[in-house]
Structures are given as C-alpha cells and as structure tokens.
mmCIF file of C-alpha atoms in Angstrom:
data_model
loop_
_atom_site.group_PDB
_atom_site.id
_atom_site.type_symbol
_atom_site.label_atom_id
_atom_site.label_comp_id
_atom_site.label_asym_id
_atom_site.label_seq_id
_atom_site.Cartn_x
_atom_site.Cartn_y
_atom_site.Cartn_z
ATOM 1 C CA MET G 1 31.395 -17.146 -37.300
ATOM 2 C CA SER G 2 29.208 -15.321 -39.983
ATOM 3 C CA GLY G 3 25.722 -14.264 -39.855
ATOM 4 C CA GLY G 4 22.557 -13.535 -42.042
ATOM 5 C CA LEU G 5 19.482 -12.642 -42.247
ATOM 6 C CA GLY G 6 17.170 -15.956 -42.269
ATOM 7 C CA PRO G 7 13.939 -15.273 -44.061
ATOM 8 C CA THR G 8 11.857 -14.358 -40.661
ATOM 9 C CA GLY G 9 14.174 -11.475 -40.395
ATOM 10 C CA MET G 10 15.954 -13.431 -37.467
ATOM 11 C CA VAL G 11 20.218 -13.371 -37.424
ATOM 12 C CA HIS G 12 21.416 -16.999 -37.703
ATOM 13 C CA ARG G 13 25.634 -17.373 -37.235
ATOM 14 C CA HIS G 14 27.454 -20.194 -38.820
ATOM 15 C CA ARG G 15 30.616 -21.312 -37.578
ATOM 16 C CA ASN G 16 33.922 -21.368 -39.466
ATOM 17 C CA ILE G 17 34.140 -25.104 -40.675
ATOM 18 C CA GLN G 18 36.282 -25.149 -43.217
ATOM 19 C CA GLY G 19 39.720 -23.840 -41.196
ATOM 20 C CA GLY G 20 41.945 -26.623 -39.987
ATOM 21 C CA THR G 21 42.749 -25.815 -35.845
ATOM 22 C CA ALA G 22 39.144 -26.882 -34.779
ATOM 23 C CA ARG G 23 39.608 -30.305 -36.969
ATOM 24 C CA ALA G 24 42.665 -30.914 -35.238
ATOM 25 C CA ALA G 25 41.425 -30.053 -31.907
ATOM 26 C CA VAL G 26 38.774 -32.074 -31.450
ATOM 27 C CA PHE G 27 40.140 -35.033 -33.767
ATOM 28 C CA GLY G 28 43.977 -34.734 -31.832
ATOM 29 C CA VAL G 29 42.486 -35.050 -29.116
ATOM 30 C CA SER G 30 40.195 -37.815 -30.097
ATOM 31 C CA ASP G 31 42.814 -40.308 -31.467
ATOM 32 C CA GLY G 32 45.176 -39.520 -28.264
ATOM 33 C CA LEU G 33 42.634 -40.836 -25.990
ATOM 34 C CA VAL G 34 42.345 -43.543 -28.276
ATOM 35 C CA SER G 35 44.834 -44.840 -29.090
ATOM 36 C CA ASN G 36 46.789 -44.210 -26.009
ATOM 37 C CA VAL G 37 44.511 -45.911 -24.171
ATOM 38 C CA ALA G 38 44.460 -48.954 -26.324
ATOM 39 C CA LEU G 39 48.736 -49.088 -26.241
ATOM 40 C CA ILE G 40 48.423 -48.421 -22.288
ATOM 41 C CA LEU G 41 45.951 -51.381 -21.733
ATOM 42 C CA GLY G 42 48.011 -53.737 -24.841
ATOM 43 C CA ILE G 43 50.907 -53.449 -23.275
ATOM 44 C CA ALA G 44 49.510 -53.894 -19.530
ATOM 45 C CA GLY G 45 47.677 -57.000 -20.858
ATOM 46 C CA ALA G 46 51.179 -58.482 -21.388
ATOM 47 C CA SER G 47 53.047 -57.054 -18.257
ATOM 48 C CA THR G 48 52.013 -54.824 -15.816
ATOM 49 C CA ASP G 49 55.325 -53.736 -15.069
ATOM 50 C CA PRO G 50 54.451 -49.944 -13.782
ATOM 51 C CA THR G 51 58.045 -49.333 -15.454
ATOM 52 C CA ILE G 52 57.150 -51.145 -18.980
ATOM 53 C CA VAL G 53 53.940 -49.734 -19.187
ATOM 54 C CA ARG G 54 55.097 -45.735 -18.311
ATOM 55 C CA VAL G 55 57.748 -46.011 -21.427
ATOM 56 C CA ALA G 56 55.732 -46.932 -23.612
ATOM 57 C CA GLY G 57 53.076 -44.279 -22.711
ATOM 58 C CA VAL G 58 55.418 -42.177 -22.937
ATOM 59 C CA THR G 59 56.709 -43.101 -26.017
ATOM 60 C CA GLY G 60 53.223 -43.710 -27.817
ATOM 61 C CA LEU G 61 52.277 -39.896 -26.971
ATOM 62 C CA MET G 62 55.424 -37.902 -28.586
ATOM 63 C CA ALA G 63 55.418 -40.469 -31.320
ATOM 64 C CA GLY G 64 51.366 -40.199 -31.430
ATOM 65 C CA ALA G 65 51.635 -36.378 -31.376
ATOM 66 C CA ILE G 66 54.525 -36.001 -33.960
ATOM 67 C CA SER G 67 52.773 -37.737 -36.591
ATOM 68 C CA MET G 68 49.280 -36.388 -36.071
ATOM 69 C CA ALA G 69 51.399 -32.785 -36.060
ATOM 70 C CA ALA G 70 53.271 -33.477 -39.434
ATOM 71 C CA GLY G 71 50.802 -35.514 -41.144
ATOM 72 C CA GLU G 72 47.857 -33.117 -40.683
ATOM 73 C CA TYR G 73 50.471 -29.942 -41.521
ATOM 74 C CA VAL G 74 51.507 -32.424 -45.073
ATOM 75 C CA SER G 75 47.825 -32.298 -45.456
ATOM 76 C CA LEU G 76 46.580 -28.453 -44.888
ATOM 77 C CA LYS G 77 49.929 -27.115 -46.823
ATOM 78 C CA ALA G 78 49.011 -29.321 -50.243
ATOM 79 C CA GLN G 79 45.546 -28.330 -49.408
ATOM 80 C CA ALA G 80 46.539 -24.990 -49.349
ATOM 81 C CA GLU G 81 49.076 -24.641 -52.716
ATOM 82 C CA LEU G 82 46.245 -26.790 -54.445
ATOM 83 C CA VAL G 83 43.328 -24.234 -53.919
ATOM 84 C CA GLU G 84 46.277 -21.742 -54.286
ATOM 85 C CA ARG G 85 47.379 -23.030 -58.094
ATOM 86 C CA GLU G 86 43.403 -23.192 -58.861
ATOM 87 C CA LEU G 87 42.849 -19.473 -57.703
ATOM 88 C CA ALA G 88 46.392 -18.650 -59.920
ATOM 89 C CA ILE G 89 44.242 -20.079 -63.322
ATOM 90 C CA GLU G 90 41.131 -18.120 -62.407
ATOM 91 C CA ARG G 91 42.829 -14.806 -61.789
ATOM 92 C CA THR G 92 44.657 -14.940 -65.082
ATOM 93 C CA SER G 93 41.496 -16.178 -66.605
ATOM 94 C CA ILE G 94 39.393 -13.342 -65.206
ATOM 95 C CA ALA G 95 42.086 -11.104 -66.607
ATOM 96 C CA GLU G 96 42.937 -12.148 -70.037
ATOM 97 C CA ASN G 97 39.093 -13.827 -70.600
ATOM 98 C CA PRO G 98 36.463 -11.782 -68.672
ATOM 99 C CA GLU G 99 33.296 -12.469 -71.683
ATOM 100 C CA ALA G 100 34.294 -16.192 -70.555
ATOM 101 C CA GLU G 101 34.283 -16.035 -67.232
ATOM 102 C CA THR G 102 31.112 -13.877 -67.000
ATOM 103 C CA ALA G 103 29.315 -16.009 -69.148
ATOM 104 C CA GLU G 104 30.649 -19.146 -66.751
ATOM 105 C CA LEU G 105 29.150 -17.001 -64.058
ATOM 106 C CA ALA G 106 25.668 -15.961 -65.669
ATOM 107 C CA ALA G 107 25.542 -19.389 -66.604
ATOM 108 C CA ILE G 108 25.992 -21.210 -62.702
ATOM 109 C CA TYR G 109 23.611 -18.346 -61.634
ATOM 110 C CA VAL G 110 21.246 -19.945 -64.224
ATOM 111 C CA GLU G 111 21.500 -22.757 -62.615
ATOM 112 C CA ARG G 112 20.537 -21.903 -59.399
ATOM 113 C CA GLY G 113 16.914 -21.014 -60.760
ATOM 114 C CA LEU G 114 18.148 -17.275 -61.791
ATOM 115 C CA ALA G 115 16.533 -15.632 -65.502
ATOM 116 C CA PRO G 116 19.186 -15.729 -68.088
ATOM 117 C CA GLU G 117 19.174 -12.239 -68.356
ATOM 118 C CA GLN G 118 18.716 -11.593 -64.502
ATOM 119 C CA ALA G 119 21.997 -13.308 -64.016
ATOM 120 C CA LYS G 120 24.056 -11.887 -67.246
ATOM 121 C CA VAL G 121 23.584 -8.630 -65.155
ATOM 122 C CA VAL G 122 24.167 -10.142 -61.520
ATOM 123 C CA ALA G 123 27.621 -11.718 -63.274
ATOM 124 C CA ALA G 124 28.321 -8.518 -65.319
ATOM 125 C CA GLU G 125 28.362 -6.739 -61.673
ATOM 126 C CA LEU G 126 30.115 -8.956 -60.213
ATOM 127 C CA MET G 127 32.758 -9.532 -62.658
ATOM 128 C CA SER G 128 33.296 -5.195 -62.653
ATOM 129 C CA ASP G 129 35.845 -5.854 -59.401
ATOM 130 C CA PRO G 130 38.551 -8.588 -60.097
ATOM 131 C CA GLU G 131 39.405 -9.268 -56.431
ATOM 132 C CA VAL G 132 35.019 -9.579 -55.756
ATOM 133 C CA ALA G 133 34.926 -11.742 -59.028
ATOM 134 C CA LEU G 134 38.168 -14.241 -57.778
ATOM 135 C CA ASP G 135 36.331 -14.820 -54.408
ATOM 136 C CA VAL G 136 32.877 -15.234 -56.260
ATOM 137 C CA HIS G 137 34.808 -18.050 -58.869
ATOM 138 C CA ALA G 138 36.791 -19.117 -56.070
ATOM 139 C CA ARG G 139 33.342 -20.059 -53.887
ATOM 140 C CA GLU G 140 31.529 -21.231 -56.901
ATOM 141 C CA GLU G 141 33.134 -22.782 -58.698
ATOM 142 C CA LEU G 142 36.196 -24.460 -56.486
ATOM 143 C CA GLY G 143 33.837 -24.517 -53.526
ATOM 144 C CA VAL G 144 36.259 -22.875 -51.176
ATOM 145 C CA ASP G 145 36.647 -19.526 -49.403
ATOM 146 C CA PRO G 146 39.457 -18.589 -50.206
ATOM 147 C CA THR G 147 39.961 -15.984 -46.778
ATOM 148 C CA GLN G 148 39.431 -19.098 -44.537
ATOM 149 C CA LEU G 149 41.876 -21.723 -45.684
ATOM 150 C CA GLY G 150 43.511 -22.124 -42.389
ATOM 151 C CA SER G 151 47.076 -21.985 -41.303
ATOM 152 C CA PRO G 152 48.753 -25.521 -41.661
ATOM 153 C CA LEU G 153 51.324 -24.512 -38.679
ATOM 154 C CA ALA G 154 48.355 -23.539 -36.702
ATOM 155 C CA ALA G 155 47.060 -26.812 -37.207
ATOM 156 C CA ALA G 156 49.817 -28.650 -36.781
ATOM 157 C CA THR G 157 50.514 -26.568 -33.473
ATOM 158 C CA VAL G 158 46.864 -27.345 -32.206
ATOM 159 C CA SER G 159 46.766 -31.489 -33.329
ATOM 160 C CA PHE G 160 50.403 -31.997 -31.635
ATOM 161 C CA LEU G 161 49.265 -30.422 -28.074
ATOM 162 C CA ALA G 162 45.459 -32.337 -28.531
ATOM 163 C CA PHE G 163 46.882 -35.050 -29.039
ATOM 164 C CA ALA G 164 49.724 -34.789 -26.515
ATOM 165 C CA LEU G 165 46.954 -33.672 -23.869
ATOM 166 C CA GLY G 166 44.579 -36.666 -24.930
ATOM 167 C CA SER G 167 47.256 -39.377 -24.590
ATOM 168 C CA PHE G 168 48.759 -38.262 -21.176
ATOM 169 C CA VAL G 169 45.072 -38.667 -19.522
ATOM 170 C CA PRO G 170 45.140 -42.605 -19.461
ATOM 171 C CA LEU G 171 48.709 -42.128 -18.664
ATOM 172 C CA ILE G 172 47.979 -40.698 -14.767
ATOM 173 C CA PRO G 173 47.065 -43.603 -13.017
ATOM 174 C CA TRP G 174 50.652 -45.145 -14.493
ATOM 175 C CA LEU G 175 52.551 -42.343 -12.919
ATOM 176 C CA GLY G 176 52.281 -43.635 -9.266
ATOM 177 C CA GLY G 177 50.347 -46.515 -9.618
ATOM 178 C CA SER G 178 51.168 -50.257 -10.654
ATOM 179 C CA GLY G 179 48.897 -52.900 -11.023
ATOM 180 C CA THR G 180 45.016 -53.703 -11.828
ATOM 181 C CA GLY G 181 44.089 -50.901 -9.824
ATOM 182 C CA ALA G 182 46.018 -48.658 -12.615
ATOM 183 C CA VAL G 183 44.755 -50.729 -15.042
ATOM 184 C CA TRP G 184 41.386 -50.270 -13.957
ATOM 185 C CA ALA G 185 42.067 -46.898 -13.382
ATOM 186 C CA SER G 186 43.451 -45.766 -16.847
ATOM 187 C CA ALA G 187 40.611 -47.548 -19.031
ATOM 188 C CA LEU G 188 37.959 -45.444 -16.629
ATOM 189 C CA LEU G 189 39.930 -42.278 -16.963
ATOM 190 C CA GLY G 190 40.019 -43.003 -21.391
ATOM 191 C CA VAL G 191 36.697 -44.210 -21.701
ATOM 192 C CA GLY G 192 34.759 -41.191 -19.368
ATOM 193 C CA ALA G 193 36.969 -38.982 -21.371
ATOM 194 C CA THR G 194 36.490 -39.731 -24.511
ATOM 195 C CA ALA G 195 32.181 -39.384 -23.581
ATOM 196 C CA THR G 196 33.267 -35.444 -22.326
ATOM 197 C CA VAL G 197 34.831 -34.951 -25.514
ATOM 198 C CA GLY G 198 32.086 -36.563 -27.737
ATOM 199 C CA GLY G 199 29.578 -34.252 -25.312
ATOM 200 C CA MET G 200 31.502 -31.240 -26.649
ATOM 201 C CA LEU G 201 31.371 -32.624 -29.855
ATOM 202 C CA ALA G 202 27.564 -33.038 -30.007
ATOM 203 C CA ARG G 203 27.353 -29.929 -29.032
ATOM 204 C CA LEU G 204 29.123 -28.048 -31.171
ATOM 205 C CA THR G 205 27.494 -30.254 -34.403
ATOM 206 C CA GLU G 206 24.584 -29.970 -32.659
ATOM 207 C CA ARG G 207 23.843 -33.691 -32.368
ATOM 208 C CA SER G 208 22.473 -35.985 -29.276
ATOM 209 C CA VAL G 209 25.012 -35.320 -27.160
ATOM 210 C CA VAL G 210 24.181 -38.810 -25.281
ATOM 211 C CA ARG G 211 24.328 -40.364 -28.455
ATOM 212 C CA THR G 212 27.620 -39.446 -29.461
ATOM 213 C CA ALA G 213 28.846 -39.989 -26.137
ATOM 214 C CA ILE G 214 28.213 -43.491 -25.625
ATOM 215 C CA ARG G 215 29.371 -43.178 -29.743
ATOM 216 C CA GLN G 216 32.325 -42.435 -28.094
ATOM 217 C CA MET G 217 33.026 -44.643 -25.224
ATOM 218 C CA LEU G 218 31.455 -47.816 -27.855
ATOM 219 C CA VAL G 219 34.674 -46.876 -29.711
ATOM 220 C CA ALA G 220 37.319 -46.246 -26.719
ATOM 221 C CA GLY G 221 35.895 -49.608 -24.615
ATOM 222 C CA GLY G 222 36.330 -51.700 -27.485
ATOM 223 C CA SER G 223 39.581 -50.827 -28.502
ATOM 224 C CA CYS G 224 40.277 -51.700 -24.605
ATOM 225 C CA VAL G 225 39.446 -53.925 -24.265
ATOM 226 C CA ALA G 226 40.499 -55.560 -27.813
ATOM 227 C CA THR G 227 43.801 -54.539 -27.124
ATOM 228 C CA TYR G 228 44.172 -55.959 -23.343
ATOM 229 C CA LEU G 229 43.076 -59.147 -24.179
ATOM 230 C CA ILE G 230 45.545 -59.704 -27.636
ATOM 231 C CA GLY G 231 48.341 -57.996 -24.534
ATOM 232 C CA GLY G 232 47.784 -60.850 -22.665
ATOM 233 C CA ILE G 233 47.937 -63.721 -25.373
ATOM 234 C CA LEU G 234 51.076 -62.051 -26.728
ATOM 235 C CA GLY G 235 52.097 -61.655 -22.965
ATOM 236 C CA ALA G 236 51.739 -65.488 -22.535
ATOM 237 C CA SER G 237 52.895 -66.719 -25.167
ATOM 238 C CA VAL G 238 55.854 -65.053 -25.087
ATOM 239 C CA GLY G 239 56.285 -66.112 -21.340
#
C-alpha cells in the first residue's frame, strides 16, 4: 500500500491494484464456485448417481484450476514482456535523445496545468537521473508502475489454488451424500460461499456489502437453476 498526504494533512493509503495476485485470488475463488456448482448441479439434474457427480466435480475442479493458472500465467507473462519491451525503448530514447524526452515530459505537465517554464524546470530535474526519468516516463506515458508488474508464476499459483478452493466447496456434500439432499446442500453451499466472496470483494472496493453479495448470489443462483434444468432435460432425453 502506498501513502500520501491529503489536502487536510491526513495520510491516506492505497492498495496495490496493478499486481496480478490479488485479482487472481478473487476471480479464482469466484469462478471456481460458480463454474463447479453449475457443473455439479447440471450433472445432478441428469443423474443423481453420487459417483458420476463426484467424478464430474473433481474433473471440473482440476480442469478449471489448471486452465485458470495457465491463462493467468500466459496473460501476465505477455503483459510483462510487452511492458519490458516498451521500457527498453524508453530507456534507449532517454539515453540517446534526452532533449526530446525532456520536452515531451514538459509538454505532459503543461497539459496537466503547470506553466510552461515551471514544467520545463520540473522535467529537467526529473531527467537528471536516468532511472528516475525512466520511472516517470513509464508512469506518465505508459500508465504503469514498473516496480509493480506482478509475478506471472505467483499469479498462476494463486489462481490455481483459489479456483480449486472455490470449486471444492459445492463438491463437499457429494463426498458422503447423494440424492436431493446433496443437490440442495451443494446449491446452498455454493450460493452462500459466493455471497461471502462478494462481501469480501465489497470491503476491498468499499462498495455496498449487501448489494455486492446479492449480486454474486443472483449470478450463482441463476447458474445453478439454468444448468440443473438443462441437465434434467438432457438426462430425460437420453434416458
């Protein structure tokens, strides 16, 4: 978290929202919950044989977790490589064309409200240190913090574990249960857990806990109903 001094002298802090691990954790748990409870209830709608449902649930857990981890790794790796390429171009330009880069930085500050002469002074001061200059250009031109790119491997690991955790919750009733009771328990656990995730997300984003939790519950509940009905229709047609 970074800190700053507000206009009233009070220190305010910001969370790091650029790195990939926090996003991977939230989306991993949420996706795991919704996708696997929908899968489990879809299978249960066609057949309440607990063995079939368990196999489908575990398979969905593993396939989804691996897919999420792979996608997160590839996405963040590509993003990091793209940013690193742009930083390399910027570093070369700062070394070879410092006057042009200084003028470019000054122009940015003029657009933001500084007087031209003051902007030139600020830009020249920042450009006096190549590393500071690179950091400033990255933030002002590319819109990224080069120190907060995130780790693709860490994000992939978190994504895998989070998805697996979320997927496991609606599978719990089927480990020792079966039939209508397991169907209801799985649905209630899945929907209830999504509400909890929604509440946690609301606290992080400082949004309404109730509204966010209800939104998550509606999404999960709608998915459960839809897949259960589809499973029932397919099961009846196959049977």
